[in-house]
PDB file of C-alpha atoms in Angstrom:
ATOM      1  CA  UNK A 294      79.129 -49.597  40.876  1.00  0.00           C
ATOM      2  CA  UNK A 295      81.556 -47.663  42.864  1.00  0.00           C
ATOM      3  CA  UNK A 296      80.224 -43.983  42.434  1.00  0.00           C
ATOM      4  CA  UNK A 297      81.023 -40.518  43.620  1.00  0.00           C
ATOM      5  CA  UNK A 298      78.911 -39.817  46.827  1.00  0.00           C
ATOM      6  CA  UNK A 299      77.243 -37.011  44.838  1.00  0.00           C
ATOM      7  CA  UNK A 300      76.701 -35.217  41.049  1.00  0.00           C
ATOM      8  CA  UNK A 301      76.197 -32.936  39.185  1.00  0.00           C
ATOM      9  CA  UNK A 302      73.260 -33.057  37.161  1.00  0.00           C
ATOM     10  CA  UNK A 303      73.841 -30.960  34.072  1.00  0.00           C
ATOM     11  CA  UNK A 304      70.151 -30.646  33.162  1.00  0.00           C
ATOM     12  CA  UNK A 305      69.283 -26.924  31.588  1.00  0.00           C
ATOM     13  CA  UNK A 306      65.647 -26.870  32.280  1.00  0.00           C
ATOM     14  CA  UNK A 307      64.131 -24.936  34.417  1.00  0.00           C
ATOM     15  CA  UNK A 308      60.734 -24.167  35.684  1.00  0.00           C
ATOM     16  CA  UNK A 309      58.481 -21.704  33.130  1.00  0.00           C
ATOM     17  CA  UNK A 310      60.260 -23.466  30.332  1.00  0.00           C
ATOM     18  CA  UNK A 311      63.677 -21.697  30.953  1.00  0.00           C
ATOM     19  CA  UNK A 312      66.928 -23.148  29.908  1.00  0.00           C
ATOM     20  CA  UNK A 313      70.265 -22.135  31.788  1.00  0.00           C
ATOM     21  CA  UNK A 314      73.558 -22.366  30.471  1.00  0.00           C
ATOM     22  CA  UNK A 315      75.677 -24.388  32.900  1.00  0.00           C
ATOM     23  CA  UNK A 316      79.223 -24.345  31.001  1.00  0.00           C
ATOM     24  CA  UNK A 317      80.025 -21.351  33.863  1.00  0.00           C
ATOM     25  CA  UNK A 318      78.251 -23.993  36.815  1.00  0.00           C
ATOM     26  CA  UNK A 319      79.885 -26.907  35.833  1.00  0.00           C
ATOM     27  CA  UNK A 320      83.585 -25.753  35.711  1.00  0.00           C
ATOM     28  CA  UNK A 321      82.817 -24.516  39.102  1.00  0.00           C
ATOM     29  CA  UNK A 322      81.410 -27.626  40.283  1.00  0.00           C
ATOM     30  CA  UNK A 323      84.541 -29.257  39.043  1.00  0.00           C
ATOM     31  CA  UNK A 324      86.437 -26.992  41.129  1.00  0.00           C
ATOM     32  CA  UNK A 325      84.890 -27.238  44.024  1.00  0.00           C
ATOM     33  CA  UNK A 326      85.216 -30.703  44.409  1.00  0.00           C
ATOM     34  CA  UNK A 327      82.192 -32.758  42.191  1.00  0.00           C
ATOM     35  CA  UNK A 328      83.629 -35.399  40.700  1.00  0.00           C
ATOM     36  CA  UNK A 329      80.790 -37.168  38.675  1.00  0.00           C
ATOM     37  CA  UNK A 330      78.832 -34.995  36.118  1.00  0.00           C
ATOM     38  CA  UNK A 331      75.072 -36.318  34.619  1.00  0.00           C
ATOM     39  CA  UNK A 332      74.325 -35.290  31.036  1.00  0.00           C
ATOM     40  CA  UNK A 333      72.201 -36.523  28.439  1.00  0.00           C
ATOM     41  CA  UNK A 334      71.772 -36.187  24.577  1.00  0.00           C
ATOM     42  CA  UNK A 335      68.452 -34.332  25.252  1.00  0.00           C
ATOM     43  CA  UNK A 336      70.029 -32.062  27.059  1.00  0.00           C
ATOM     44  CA  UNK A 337      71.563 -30.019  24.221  1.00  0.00           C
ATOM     45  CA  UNK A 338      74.977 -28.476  26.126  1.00  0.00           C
ATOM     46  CA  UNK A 339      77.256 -31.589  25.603  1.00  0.00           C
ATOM     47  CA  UNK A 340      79.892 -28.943  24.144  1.00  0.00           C
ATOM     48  CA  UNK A 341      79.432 -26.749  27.289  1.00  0.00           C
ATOM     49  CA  UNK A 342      80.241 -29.929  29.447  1.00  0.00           C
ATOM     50  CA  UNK A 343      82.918 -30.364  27.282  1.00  0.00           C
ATOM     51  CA  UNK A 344      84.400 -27.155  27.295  1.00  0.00           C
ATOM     52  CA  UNK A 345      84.034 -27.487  31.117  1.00  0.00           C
ATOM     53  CA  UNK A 346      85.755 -30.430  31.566  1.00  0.00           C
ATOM     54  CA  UNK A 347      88.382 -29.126  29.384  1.00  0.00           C
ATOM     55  CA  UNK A 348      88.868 -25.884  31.413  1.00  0.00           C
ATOM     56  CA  UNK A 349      92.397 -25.452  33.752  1.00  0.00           C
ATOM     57  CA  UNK A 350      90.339 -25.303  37.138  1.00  0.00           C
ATOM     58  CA  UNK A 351      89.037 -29.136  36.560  1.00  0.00           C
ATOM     59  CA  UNK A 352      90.445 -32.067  37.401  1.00  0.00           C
ATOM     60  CA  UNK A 353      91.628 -35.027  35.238  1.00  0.00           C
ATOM     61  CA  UNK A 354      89.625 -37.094  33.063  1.00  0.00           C
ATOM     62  CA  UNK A 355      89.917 -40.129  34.996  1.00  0.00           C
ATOM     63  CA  UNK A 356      88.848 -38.529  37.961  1.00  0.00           C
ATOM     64  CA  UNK A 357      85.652 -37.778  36.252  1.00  0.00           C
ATOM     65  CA  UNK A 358      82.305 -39.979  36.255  1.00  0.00           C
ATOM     66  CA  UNK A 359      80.602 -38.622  33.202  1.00  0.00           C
ATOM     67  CA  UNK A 360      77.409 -40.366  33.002  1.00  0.00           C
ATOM     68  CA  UNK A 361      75.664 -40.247  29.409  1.00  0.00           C
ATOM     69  CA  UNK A 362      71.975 -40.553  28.348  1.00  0.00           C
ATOM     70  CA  UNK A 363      70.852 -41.846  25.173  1.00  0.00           C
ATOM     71  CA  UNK A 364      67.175 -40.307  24.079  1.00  0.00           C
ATOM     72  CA  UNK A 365      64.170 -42.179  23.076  1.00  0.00           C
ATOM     73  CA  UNK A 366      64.579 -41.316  19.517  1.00  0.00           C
ATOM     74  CA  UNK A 367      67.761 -43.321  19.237  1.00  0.00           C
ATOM     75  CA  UNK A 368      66.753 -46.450  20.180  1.00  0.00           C
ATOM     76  CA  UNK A 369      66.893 -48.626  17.114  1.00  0.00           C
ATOM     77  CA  UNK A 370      70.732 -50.044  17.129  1.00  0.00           C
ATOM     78  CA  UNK A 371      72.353 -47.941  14.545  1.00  0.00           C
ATOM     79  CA  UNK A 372      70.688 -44.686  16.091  1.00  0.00           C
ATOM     80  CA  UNK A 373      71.746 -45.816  19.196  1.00  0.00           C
ATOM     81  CA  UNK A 374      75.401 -46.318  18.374  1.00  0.00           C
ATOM     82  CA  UNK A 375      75.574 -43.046  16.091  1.00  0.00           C
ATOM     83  CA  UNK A 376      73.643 -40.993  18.805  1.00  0.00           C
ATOM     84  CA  UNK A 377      76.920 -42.464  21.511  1.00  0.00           C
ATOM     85  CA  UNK A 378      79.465 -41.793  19.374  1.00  0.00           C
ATOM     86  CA  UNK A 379      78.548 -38.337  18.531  1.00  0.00           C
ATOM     87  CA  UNK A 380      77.749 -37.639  22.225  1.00  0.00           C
ATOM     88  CA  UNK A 381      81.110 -38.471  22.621  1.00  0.00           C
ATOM     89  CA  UNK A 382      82.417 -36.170  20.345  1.00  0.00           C
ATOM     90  CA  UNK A 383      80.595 -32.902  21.051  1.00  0.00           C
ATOM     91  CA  UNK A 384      82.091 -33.817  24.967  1.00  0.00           C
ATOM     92  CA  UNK A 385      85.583 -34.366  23.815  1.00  0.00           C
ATOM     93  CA  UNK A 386      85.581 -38.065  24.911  1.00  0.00           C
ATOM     94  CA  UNK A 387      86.853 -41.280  24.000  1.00  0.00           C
ATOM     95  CA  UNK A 388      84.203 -43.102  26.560  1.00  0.00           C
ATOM     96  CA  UNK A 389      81.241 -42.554  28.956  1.00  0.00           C
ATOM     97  CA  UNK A 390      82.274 -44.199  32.355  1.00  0.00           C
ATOM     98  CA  UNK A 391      78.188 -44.867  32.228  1.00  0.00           C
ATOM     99  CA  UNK A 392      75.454 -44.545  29.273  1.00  0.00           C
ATOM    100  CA  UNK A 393      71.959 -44.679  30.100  1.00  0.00           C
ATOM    101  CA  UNK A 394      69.062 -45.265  28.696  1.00  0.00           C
ATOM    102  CA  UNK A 395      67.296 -42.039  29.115  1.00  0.00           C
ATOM    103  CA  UNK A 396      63.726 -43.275  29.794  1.00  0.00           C
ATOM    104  CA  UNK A 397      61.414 -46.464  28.894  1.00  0.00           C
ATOM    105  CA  UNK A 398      59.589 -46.540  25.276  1.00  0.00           C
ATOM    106  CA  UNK A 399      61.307 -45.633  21.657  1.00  0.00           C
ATOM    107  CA  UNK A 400      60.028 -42.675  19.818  1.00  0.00           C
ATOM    108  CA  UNK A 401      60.274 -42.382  16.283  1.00  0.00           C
ATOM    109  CA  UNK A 402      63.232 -40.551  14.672  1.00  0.00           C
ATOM    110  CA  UNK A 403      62.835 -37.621  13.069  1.00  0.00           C
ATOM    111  CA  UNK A 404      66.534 -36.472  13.240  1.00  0.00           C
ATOM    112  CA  UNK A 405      69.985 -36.376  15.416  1.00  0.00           C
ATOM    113  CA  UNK A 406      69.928 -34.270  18.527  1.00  0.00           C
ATOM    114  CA  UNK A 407      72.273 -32.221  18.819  1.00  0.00           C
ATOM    115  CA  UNK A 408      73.428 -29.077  21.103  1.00  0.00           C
ATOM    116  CA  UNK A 409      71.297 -26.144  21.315  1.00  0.00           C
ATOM    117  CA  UNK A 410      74.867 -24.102  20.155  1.00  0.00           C
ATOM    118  CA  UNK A 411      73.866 -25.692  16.622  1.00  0.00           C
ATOM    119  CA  UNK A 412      70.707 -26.521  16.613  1.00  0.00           C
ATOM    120  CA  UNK A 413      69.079 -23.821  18.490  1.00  0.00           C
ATOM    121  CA  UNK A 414      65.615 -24.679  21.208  1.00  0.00           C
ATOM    122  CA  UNK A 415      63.228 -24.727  18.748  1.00  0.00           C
ATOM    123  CA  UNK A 416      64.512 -27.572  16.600  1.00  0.00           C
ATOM    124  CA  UNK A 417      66.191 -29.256  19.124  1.00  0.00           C
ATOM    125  CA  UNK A 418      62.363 -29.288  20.631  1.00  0.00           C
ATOM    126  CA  UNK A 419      60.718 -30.816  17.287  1.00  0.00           C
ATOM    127  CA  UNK A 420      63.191 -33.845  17.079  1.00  0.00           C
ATOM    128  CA  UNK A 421      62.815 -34.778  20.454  1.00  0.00           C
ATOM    129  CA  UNK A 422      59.799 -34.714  20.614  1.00  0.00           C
ATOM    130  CA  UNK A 423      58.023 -36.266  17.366  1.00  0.00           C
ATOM    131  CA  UNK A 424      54.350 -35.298  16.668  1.00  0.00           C
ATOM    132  CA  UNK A 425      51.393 -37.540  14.978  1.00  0.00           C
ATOM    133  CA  UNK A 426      49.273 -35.191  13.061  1.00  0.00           C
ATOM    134  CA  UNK A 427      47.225 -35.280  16.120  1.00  0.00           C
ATOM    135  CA  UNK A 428      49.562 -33.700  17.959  1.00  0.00           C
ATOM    136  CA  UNK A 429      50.484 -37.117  20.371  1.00  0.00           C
ATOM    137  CA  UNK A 430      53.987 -38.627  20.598  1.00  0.00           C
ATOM    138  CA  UNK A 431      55.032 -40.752  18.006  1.00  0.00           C
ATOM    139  CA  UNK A 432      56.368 -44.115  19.246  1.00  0.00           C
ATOM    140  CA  UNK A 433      58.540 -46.661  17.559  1.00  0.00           C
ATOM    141  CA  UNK A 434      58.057 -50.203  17.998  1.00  0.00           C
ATOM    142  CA  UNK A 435      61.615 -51.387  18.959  1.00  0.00           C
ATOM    143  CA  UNK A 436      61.771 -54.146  21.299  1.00  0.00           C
ATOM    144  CA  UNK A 437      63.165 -53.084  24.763  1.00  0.00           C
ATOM    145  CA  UNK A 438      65.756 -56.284  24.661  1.00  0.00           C
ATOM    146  CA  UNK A 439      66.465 -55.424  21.184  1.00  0.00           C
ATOM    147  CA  UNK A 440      67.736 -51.721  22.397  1.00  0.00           C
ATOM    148  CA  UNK A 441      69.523 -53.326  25.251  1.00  0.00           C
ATOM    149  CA  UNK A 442      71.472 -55.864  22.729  1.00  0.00           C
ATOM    150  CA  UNK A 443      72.923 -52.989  21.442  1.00  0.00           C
ATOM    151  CA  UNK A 444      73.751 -51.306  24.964  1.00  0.00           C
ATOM    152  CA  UNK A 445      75.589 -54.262  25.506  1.00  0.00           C
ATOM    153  CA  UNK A 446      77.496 -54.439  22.299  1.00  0.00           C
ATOM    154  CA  UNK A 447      78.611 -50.505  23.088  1.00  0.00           C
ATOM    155  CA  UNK A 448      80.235 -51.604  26.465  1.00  0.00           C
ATOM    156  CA  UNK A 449      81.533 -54.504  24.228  1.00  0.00           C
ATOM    157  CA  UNK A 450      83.567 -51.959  21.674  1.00  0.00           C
ATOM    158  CA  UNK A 451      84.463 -49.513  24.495  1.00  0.00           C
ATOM    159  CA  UNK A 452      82.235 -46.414  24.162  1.00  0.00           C
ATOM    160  CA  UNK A 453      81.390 -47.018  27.884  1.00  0.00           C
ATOM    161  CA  UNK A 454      82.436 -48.594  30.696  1.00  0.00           C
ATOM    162  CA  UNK A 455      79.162 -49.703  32.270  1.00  0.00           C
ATOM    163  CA  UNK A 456      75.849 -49.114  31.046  1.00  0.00           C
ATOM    164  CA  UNK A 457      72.240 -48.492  32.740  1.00  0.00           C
ATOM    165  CA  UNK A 458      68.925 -46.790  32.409  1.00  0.00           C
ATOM    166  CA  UNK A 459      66.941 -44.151  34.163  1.00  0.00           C
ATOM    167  CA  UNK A 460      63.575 -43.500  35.081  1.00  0.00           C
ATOM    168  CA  UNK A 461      62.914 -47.488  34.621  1.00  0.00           C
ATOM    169  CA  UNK A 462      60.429 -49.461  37.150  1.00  0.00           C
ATOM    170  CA  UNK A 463      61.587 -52.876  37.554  1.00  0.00           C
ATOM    171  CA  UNK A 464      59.314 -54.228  35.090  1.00  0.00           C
ATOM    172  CA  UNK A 465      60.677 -52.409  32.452  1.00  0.00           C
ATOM    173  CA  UNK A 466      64.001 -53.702  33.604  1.00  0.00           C
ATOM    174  CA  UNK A 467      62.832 -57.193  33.420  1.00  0.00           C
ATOM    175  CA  UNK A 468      61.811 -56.298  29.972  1.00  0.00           C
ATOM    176  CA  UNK A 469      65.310 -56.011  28.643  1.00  0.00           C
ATOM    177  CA  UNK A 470      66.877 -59.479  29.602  1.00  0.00           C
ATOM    178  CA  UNK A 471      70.417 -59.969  30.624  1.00  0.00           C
ATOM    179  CA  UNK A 472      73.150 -58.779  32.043  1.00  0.00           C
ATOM    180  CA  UNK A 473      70.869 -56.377  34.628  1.00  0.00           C
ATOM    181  CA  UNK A 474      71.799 -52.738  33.906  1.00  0.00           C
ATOM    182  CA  UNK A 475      74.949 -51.264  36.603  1.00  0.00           C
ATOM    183  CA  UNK A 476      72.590 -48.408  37.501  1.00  0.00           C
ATOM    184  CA  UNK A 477      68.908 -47.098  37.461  1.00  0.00           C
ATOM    185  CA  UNK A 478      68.516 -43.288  37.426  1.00  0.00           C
ATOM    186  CA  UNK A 479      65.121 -42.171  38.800  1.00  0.00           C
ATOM    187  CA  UNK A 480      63.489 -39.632  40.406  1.00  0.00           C
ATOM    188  CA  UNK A 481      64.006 -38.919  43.987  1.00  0.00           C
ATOM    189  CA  UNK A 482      62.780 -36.483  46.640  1.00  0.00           C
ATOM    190  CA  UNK A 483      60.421 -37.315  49.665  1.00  0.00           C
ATOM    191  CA  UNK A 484      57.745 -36.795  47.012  1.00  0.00           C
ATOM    192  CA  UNK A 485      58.838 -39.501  45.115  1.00  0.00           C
ATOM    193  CA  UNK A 486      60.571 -41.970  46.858  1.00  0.00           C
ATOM    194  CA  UNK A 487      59.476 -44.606  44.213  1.00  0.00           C
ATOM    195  CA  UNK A 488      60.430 -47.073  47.265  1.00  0.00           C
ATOM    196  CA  UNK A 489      59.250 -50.418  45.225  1.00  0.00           C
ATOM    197  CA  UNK A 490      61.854 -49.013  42.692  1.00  0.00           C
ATOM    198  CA  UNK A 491      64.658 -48.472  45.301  1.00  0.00           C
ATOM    199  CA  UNK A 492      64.334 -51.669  47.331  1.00  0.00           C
ATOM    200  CA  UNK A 493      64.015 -54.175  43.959  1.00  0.00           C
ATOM    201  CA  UNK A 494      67.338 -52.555  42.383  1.00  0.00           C
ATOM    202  CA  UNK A 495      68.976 -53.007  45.857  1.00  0.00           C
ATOM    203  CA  UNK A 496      68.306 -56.771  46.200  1.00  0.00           C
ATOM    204  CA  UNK A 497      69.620 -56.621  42.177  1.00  0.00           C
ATOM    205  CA  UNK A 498      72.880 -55.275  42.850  1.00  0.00           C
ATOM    206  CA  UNK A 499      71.764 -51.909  40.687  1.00  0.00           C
ATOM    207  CA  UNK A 500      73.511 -48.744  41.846  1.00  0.00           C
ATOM    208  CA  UNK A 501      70.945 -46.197  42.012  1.00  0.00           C
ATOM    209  CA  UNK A 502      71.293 -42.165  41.160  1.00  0.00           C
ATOM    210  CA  UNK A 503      68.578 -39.678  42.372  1.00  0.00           C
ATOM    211  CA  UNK A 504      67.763 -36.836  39.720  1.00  0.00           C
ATOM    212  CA  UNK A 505      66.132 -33.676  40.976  1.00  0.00           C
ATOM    213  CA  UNK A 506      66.182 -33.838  44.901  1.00  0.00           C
ATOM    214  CA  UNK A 507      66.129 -30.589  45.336  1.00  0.00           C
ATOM    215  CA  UNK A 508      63.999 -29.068  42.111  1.00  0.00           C
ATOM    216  CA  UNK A 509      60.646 -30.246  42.721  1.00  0.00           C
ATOM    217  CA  UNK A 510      58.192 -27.426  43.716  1.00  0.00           C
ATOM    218  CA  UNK A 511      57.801 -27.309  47.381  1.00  0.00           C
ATOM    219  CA  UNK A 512      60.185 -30.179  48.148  1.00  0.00           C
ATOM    220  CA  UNK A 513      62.710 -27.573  50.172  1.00  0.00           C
ATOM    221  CA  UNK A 514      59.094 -26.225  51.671  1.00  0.00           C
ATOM    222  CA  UNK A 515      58.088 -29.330  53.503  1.00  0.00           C
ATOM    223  CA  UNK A 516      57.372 -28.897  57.220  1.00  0.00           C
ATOM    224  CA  UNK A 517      59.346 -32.017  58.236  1.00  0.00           C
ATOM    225  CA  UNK A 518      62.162 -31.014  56.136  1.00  0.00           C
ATOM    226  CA  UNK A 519      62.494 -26.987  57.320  1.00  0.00           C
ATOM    227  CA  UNK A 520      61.894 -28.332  60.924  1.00  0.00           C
ATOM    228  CA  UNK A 521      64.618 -31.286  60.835  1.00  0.00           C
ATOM    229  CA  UNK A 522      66.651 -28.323  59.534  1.00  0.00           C
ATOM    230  CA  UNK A 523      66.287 -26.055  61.899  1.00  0.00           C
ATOM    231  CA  UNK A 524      66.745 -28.389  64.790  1.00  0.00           C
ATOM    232  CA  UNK A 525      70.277 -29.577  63.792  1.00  0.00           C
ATOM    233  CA  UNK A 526      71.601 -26.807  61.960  1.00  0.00           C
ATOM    234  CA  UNK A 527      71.501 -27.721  57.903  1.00  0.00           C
ATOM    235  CA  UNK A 528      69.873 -26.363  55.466  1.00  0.00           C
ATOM    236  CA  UNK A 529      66.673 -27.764  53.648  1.00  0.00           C
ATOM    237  CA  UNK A 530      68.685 -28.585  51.281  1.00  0.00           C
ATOM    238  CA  UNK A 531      71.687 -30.461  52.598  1.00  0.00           C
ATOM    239  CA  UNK A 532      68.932 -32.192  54.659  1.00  0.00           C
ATOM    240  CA  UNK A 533      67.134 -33.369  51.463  1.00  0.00           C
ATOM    241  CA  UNK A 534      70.629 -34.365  49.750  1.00  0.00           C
ATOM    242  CA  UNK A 535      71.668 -36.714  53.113  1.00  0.00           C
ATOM    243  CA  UNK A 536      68.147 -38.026  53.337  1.00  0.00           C
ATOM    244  CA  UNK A 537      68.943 -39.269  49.895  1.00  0.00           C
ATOM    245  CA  UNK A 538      72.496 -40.834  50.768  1.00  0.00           C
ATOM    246  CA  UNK A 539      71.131 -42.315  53.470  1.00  0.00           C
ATOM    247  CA  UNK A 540      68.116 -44.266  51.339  1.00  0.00           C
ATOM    248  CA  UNK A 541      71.543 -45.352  49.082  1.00  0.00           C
ATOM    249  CA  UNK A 542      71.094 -43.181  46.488  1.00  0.00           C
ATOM    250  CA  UNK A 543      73.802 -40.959  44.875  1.00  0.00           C
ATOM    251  CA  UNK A 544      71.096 -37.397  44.526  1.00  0.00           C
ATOM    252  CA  UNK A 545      72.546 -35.416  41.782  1.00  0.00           C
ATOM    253  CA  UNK A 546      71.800 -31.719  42.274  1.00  0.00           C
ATOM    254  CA  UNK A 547      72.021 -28.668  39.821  1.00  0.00           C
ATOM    255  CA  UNK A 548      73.262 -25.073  40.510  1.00  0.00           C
ATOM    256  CA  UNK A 549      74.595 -22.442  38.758  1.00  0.00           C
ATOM    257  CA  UNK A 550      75.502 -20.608  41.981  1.00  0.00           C
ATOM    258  CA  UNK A 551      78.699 -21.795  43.810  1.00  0.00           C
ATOM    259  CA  UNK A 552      77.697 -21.122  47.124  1.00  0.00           C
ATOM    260  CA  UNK A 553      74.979 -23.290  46.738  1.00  0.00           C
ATOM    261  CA  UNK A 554      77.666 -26.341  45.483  1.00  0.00           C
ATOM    262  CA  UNK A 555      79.812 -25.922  48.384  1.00  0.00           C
ATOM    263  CA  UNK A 556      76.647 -25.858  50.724  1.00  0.00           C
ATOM    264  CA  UNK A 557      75.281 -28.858  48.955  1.00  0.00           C
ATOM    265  CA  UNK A 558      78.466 -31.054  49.420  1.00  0.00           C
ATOM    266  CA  UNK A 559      78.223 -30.159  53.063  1.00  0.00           C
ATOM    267  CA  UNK A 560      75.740 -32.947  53.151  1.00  0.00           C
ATOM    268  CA  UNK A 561      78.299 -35.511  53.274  1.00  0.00           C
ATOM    269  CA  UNK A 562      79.870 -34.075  56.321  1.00  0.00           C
ATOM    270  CA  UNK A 563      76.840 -35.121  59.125  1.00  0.00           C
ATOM    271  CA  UNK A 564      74.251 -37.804  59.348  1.00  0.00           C
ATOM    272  CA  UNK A 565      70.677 -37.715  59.838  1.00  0.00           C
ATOM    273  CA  UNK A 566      69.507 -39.525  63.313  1.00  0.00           C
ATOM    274  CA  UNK A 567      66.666 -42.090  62.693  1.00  0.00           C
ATOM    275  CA  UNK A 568      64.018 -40.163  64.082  1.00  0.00           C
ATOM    276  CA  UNK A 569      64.987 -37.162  61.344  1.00  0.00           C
ATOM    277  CA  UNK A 570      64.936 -40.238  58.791  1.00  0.00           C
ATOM    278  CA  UNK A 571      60.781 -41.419  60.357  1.00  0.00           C
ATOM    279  CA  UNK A 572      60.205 -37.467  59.505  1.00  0.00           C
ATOM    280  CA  UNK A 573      61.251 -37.168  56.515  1.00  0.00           C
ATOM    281  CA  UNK A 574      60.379 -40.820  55.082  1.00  0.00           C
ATOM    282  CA  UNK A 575      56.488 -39.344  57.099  1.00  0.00           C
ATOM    283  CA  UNK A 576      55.983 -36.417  54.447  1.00  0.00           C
ATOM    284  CA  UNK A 577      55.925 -38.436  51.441  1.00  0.00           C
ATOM    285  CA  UNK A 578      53.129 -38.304  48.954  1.00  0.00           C
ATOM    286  CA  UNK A 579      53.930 -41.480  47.416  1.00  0.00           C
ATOM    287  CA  UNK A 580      54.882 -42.030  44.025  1.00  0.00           C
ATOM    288  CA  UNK A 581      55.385 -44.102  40.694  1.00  0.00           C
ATOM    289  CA  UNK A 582      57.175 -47.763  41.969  1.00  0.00           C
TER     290      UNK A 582
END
């Protein structure tokens, strides 16, 4: 897939529990040159996007990448479809240029999502997340390939462009069948470089996207990190984001202030040398494959 360099990841949760509103961040971001915006179902701000995409500073629509996410609740076909199409229409949108499978495993339904705006945290909270009367998730036994037959029949009646997943190992891709997914959206930072996960989606022809580079406690704290940035100038963080171009990953960072989004597309203006790279790579603590 032929994606902008970096996002904007339109996630409202923050650390403690807190949720931001981001209709403010992401008509700057637009402004300030981001041209490809992440947002999911479970997310609960689609009309903020929308409003944002809508506003006079941003750009065109078909200089957008808006990149969708479909929640484990609405992964039996018709919940699927209806959960798209009303993404759609909170965002103002005829299409997603790229719908995603939020993460591996169905949950039962208990109800639509919807935004926060309507819904408010609470509920949005209790139909995301389904309870047993034990208090543990409840699942849903759809078949992986059977949720992917209807990804495939979306692209096939124009609600998006390409289609994907996120947060999928590649057994879990393997799961669904055919056609491969355009793009896997997973975790990435030098704590969890998920490398298995990177190198098998390369040798696929899967585009990769990096979700919180930067948000990860003590990520923007790690010696080799603050010391690579310090010896050529950058800050931690446009260190972290060009560390993650460089592993060919598109990161998508979040930010409500817009000094932070100009510094943060910075990091497509210098390269990290290979021994900055050996660093970096050096101060992982591993993670999931």
């Amino acid at each position: 897939m032929n994606l902008p360099p970096i996002g904007f990841g339109c996630s409202p949760f923050r650390p403690g529990g807190r949720w931001v509103d981001l209709e403010a961040a992401v008509t700057t971001a637009l402004a300030v040159g981001y041209r490809l915006l992440d947002t999911a179902e479970l997310y609960g701000n689609e009309r903020q996007v929308g409003r944002a995409l809508d506003a006079p500073t941003s750009p065109p629509r078909r200089d957008v990448v808006v990149v969708g996410k479909a929640w484990r609740t609405s992964f039996r076909p018709d919940r699927l479809r209806a959960a798209c199409e009303a993404s759609l229409l909170r965002l103002g949108l005829a299409e997603f240029d790229l719908y995603l499978l939020h993460a591996p495993e169905a949950w039962r339904h208990v109800a639509p999502l919807g935004d926060v705006e309507e819904l408010g945290r609470a509920e949005l909270e209790r139909r995301a997340l389904p309870r047993e009367a034990d208090g543990r998730i409840a699942s849903d036994d759809v078949a992986p390939s059977e949720t992917w037959g209807a990804m495939v029949e979306l692209a096939e009646r124009g609600l998006a462009t390409a289609i994907g997943v996120s947060n999928f190992s590649p057994t879990e891709i393997e799961q669904l069948g055919h056609p491969r997914p355009s793009c896997n959206e997973i975790e990435h930072h030098p704590l969890a470089m998920h490398a298995d996960t990177v190198a098998w989606c390369r040798r696929e022809g899967i585009a990769l996207l990096g979700h919180s580079p930067l948000s990860t406690a003590g990520v923007l704290e790690l010696p080799e990190v603050t010391s690579v940035a310090r010896r050529i100038g950058r800050s931690p963080a446009q260190v972290l984001l060009r560390w993650c171009l460089q592993k060919g990953l598109t990161p998508l960072p979040s930010s409500g202030d817009e000094r932070h989004l100009r510094e943060n597309l910075e990091a497509l203006r210098f390269t990290l040398d290979d021994a900055a790279m050996t660093a970096i790579d050096a101060s992982s603590a591993g993670g999931r494959a």
